[in-house]
Amino acid sequence: MKYLILKHYRGGPAPVVDCGSMDKWTPEEVDAHVQFMRDFAARLEETGEFVEGQALSPEGAFVRYDGEGRPPVTDGPFAETKDLIAGWMVIDVDSWDRAVQLAGELSAAPGPGGEPIHEWLEVRPFLTEPPTVTE
């Protein structure tokens, strides 16, 4: 079963450890964090559990349809006031328990001073069938 692991810049539960934003970390701390992520993905590639992943820029906007012949509506450049997804990873594992176990390991990525950041990660299963509607 495939699961999506989402890393949030902010928007999840209150942090266990306040590591500040990554732009305040030293270059060495950022490198160690990124290397941890790469090593984690490489380990999952070896077991066949890694599907794909990507880090995301904090820039972006919500966009919606506004009617025929009208331009799309965006929420504006107010990134500081909304949830931001830092990146994602898709894994293919045998169970929910395994997905949670891996997310827990990923949550130990190092931050300032090389200490685990205890980051909250969101784990969501892929929808395997359309929802059933009953009346």
Coordinates of C-alpha atoms in Angstrom, one line a residue:
M1 CA 0.0 0.0 0.0
K2 CA 1.2 3.5 -0.8
Y3 CA 1.4 6.3 1.7
L4 CA 2.3 9.9 1.4
I5 CA 4.5 11.4 4.2
L6 CA 4.2 15.2 4.3
K7 CA 6.8 17.5 5.9
H8 CA 5.3 20.8 7.0
Y9 CA 7.1 24.1 7.4
R10 CA 4.3 24.9 9.8
G11 CA 0.7 24.0 10.2
G12 CA 1.0 20.7 12.1
P13 CA 0.7 20.1 15.9
A14 CA 2.8 22.3 18.2
P15 CA 6.5 21.3 17.8
V16 CA 8.1 19.1 20.5
V17 CA 11.3 21.0 20.0
D18 CA 11.4 24.5 18.7
C19 CA 14.2 24.4 16.1
G20 CA 13.3 27.7 14.4
S21 CA 13.1 27.9 10.7
M22 CA 15.7 26.2 8.6
D23 CA 16.9 29.6 7.2
K24 CA 18.3 30.3 10.7
W25 CA 20.3 27.1 10.8
T26 CA 24.0 26.9 9.9
P27 CA 24.9 25.6 6.5
E28 CA 26.4 22.5 8.2
E29 CA 23.1 21.9 10.0
V30 CA 21.1 22.2 6.8
D31 CA 23.6 19.8 5.0
A32 CA 23.3 17.3 7.8
H33 CA 19.5 17.4 7.7
V34 CA 19.4 17.0 3.9
Q35 CA 21.9 14.2 4.0
F36 CA 19.8 12.4 6.6
M37 CA 16.8 12.6 4.2
R38 CA 18.9 11.3 1.3
D39 CA 20.3 8.4 3.4
F40 CA 16.8 7.6 4.6
A41 CA 15.5 7.5 1.0
A42 CA 18.5 5.4 -0.2
R43 CA 17.8 2.9 2.6
L44 CA 14.2 2.6 1.5
E45 CA 15.2 2.2 -2.1
E46 CA 17.3 -0.8 -1.1
T47 CA 14.2 -2.4 0.5
G48 CA 11.9 -1.5 -2.4
E49 CA 9.8 0.8 -0.1
F50 CA 10.8 4.2 -1.6
V51 CA 8.7 5.4 -4.5
E52 CA 9.6 9.1 -4.8
G53 CA 10.1 12.3 -2.8
Q54 CA 10.7 16.0 -3.3
A55 CA 11.6 19.0 -1.2
L56 CA 9.4 22.1 -2.0
S57 CA 10.0 25.8 -2.0
P58 CA 8.0 27.9 0.4
E59 CA 6.7 30.0 -2.4
G60 CA 3.3 29.2 -3.9
A61 CA -0.4 30.0 -3.8
F62 CA -3.8 28.4 -3.6
V63 CA -5.6 28.7 -6.9
R64 CA -9.3 28.2 -7.8
Y65 CA -11.6 28.4 -10.8
D66 CA -13.7 31.6 -10.9
G67 CA -16.1 31.0 -13.8
E68 CA -16.1 30.7 -17.5
G69 CA -13.9 33.4 -19.2
R70 CA -12.5 34.7 -15.9
P71 CA -8.9 34.3 -14.8
P72 CA -8.2 31.9 -11.9
V73 CA -8.3 33.4 -8.4
T74 CA -5.2 33.1 -6.2
D75 CA -4.9 33.7 -2.5
G76 CA -2.1 36.1 -2.9
P77 CA 1.5 36.0 -1.6
F78 CA 0.6 35.5 2.1
A79 CA 2.7 32.4 2.7
E80 CA 3.4 33.4 6.3
T81 CA -0.2 32.9 7.3
K82 CA -0.9 29.4 6.0
D83 CA 0.3 25.9 6.2
L84 CA 3.3 25.2 4.1
I85 CA 4.5 21.9 2.9
A86 CA 8.3 21.5 3.0
G87 CA 8.3 18.3 1.0
W88 CA 6.9 14.9 0.6
M89 CA 7.8 11.3 0.3
V90 CA 5.8 8.4 -1.2
I91 CA 6.5 5.0 0.3
D92 CA 5.1 1.6 -0.7
V93 CA 4.9 -0.6 2.4
D94 CA 2.9 -3.6 3.7
S95 CA 1.0 -1.9 6.4
W96 CA -0.1 1.3 8.2
D97 CA 2.1 0.3 11.1
R98 CA 5.2 0.2 8.8
A99 CA 4.3 3.6 7.4
V100 CA 4.0 5.0 10.9
Q101 CA 7.3 3.4 11.9
L102 CA 9.2 4.9 9.0
A103 CA 7.6 8.3 9.6
G104 CA 8.8 8.1 13.2
E105 CA 12.3 7.4 12.0
L106 CA 12.2 10.2 9.5
S107 CA 11.0 12.6 12.3
A108 CA 14.4 12.1 13.9
A109 CA 16.2 14.1 11.2
P110 CA 18.8 16.3 12.8
G111 CA 18.4 20.0 13.3
P112 CA 20.3 22.7 15.2
G113 CA 23.3 21.2 17.1
G114 CA 22.7 17.9 15.3
E115 CA 19.9 17.0 17.7
P116 CA 16.7 15.2 16.4
I117 CA 14.0 17.7 15.6
H118 CA 11.1 15.4 16.5
E119 CA 9.2 16.9 13.6
W120 CA 5.5 16.1 13.2
L121 CA 5.0 14.4 9.9
E122 CA 1.6 13.7 8.3
V123 CA 1.0 10.2 7.0
R124 CA -1.8 9.6 4.6
P125 CA -2.8 6.5 2.6
F126 CA -3.4 6.7 -1.1
L127 CA -7.0 6.3 -2.0
T128 CA -7.2 2.8 -3.6
E129 CA -10.9 2.9 -4.6
P130 CA -13.4 5.7 -5.2
P131 CA -15.5 6.3 -2.1
T132 CA -18.8 4.5 -2.0
V133 CA -21.9 6.8 -1.8
T134 CA -24.9 5.4 0.0
E135 CA -28.2 7.0 0.4

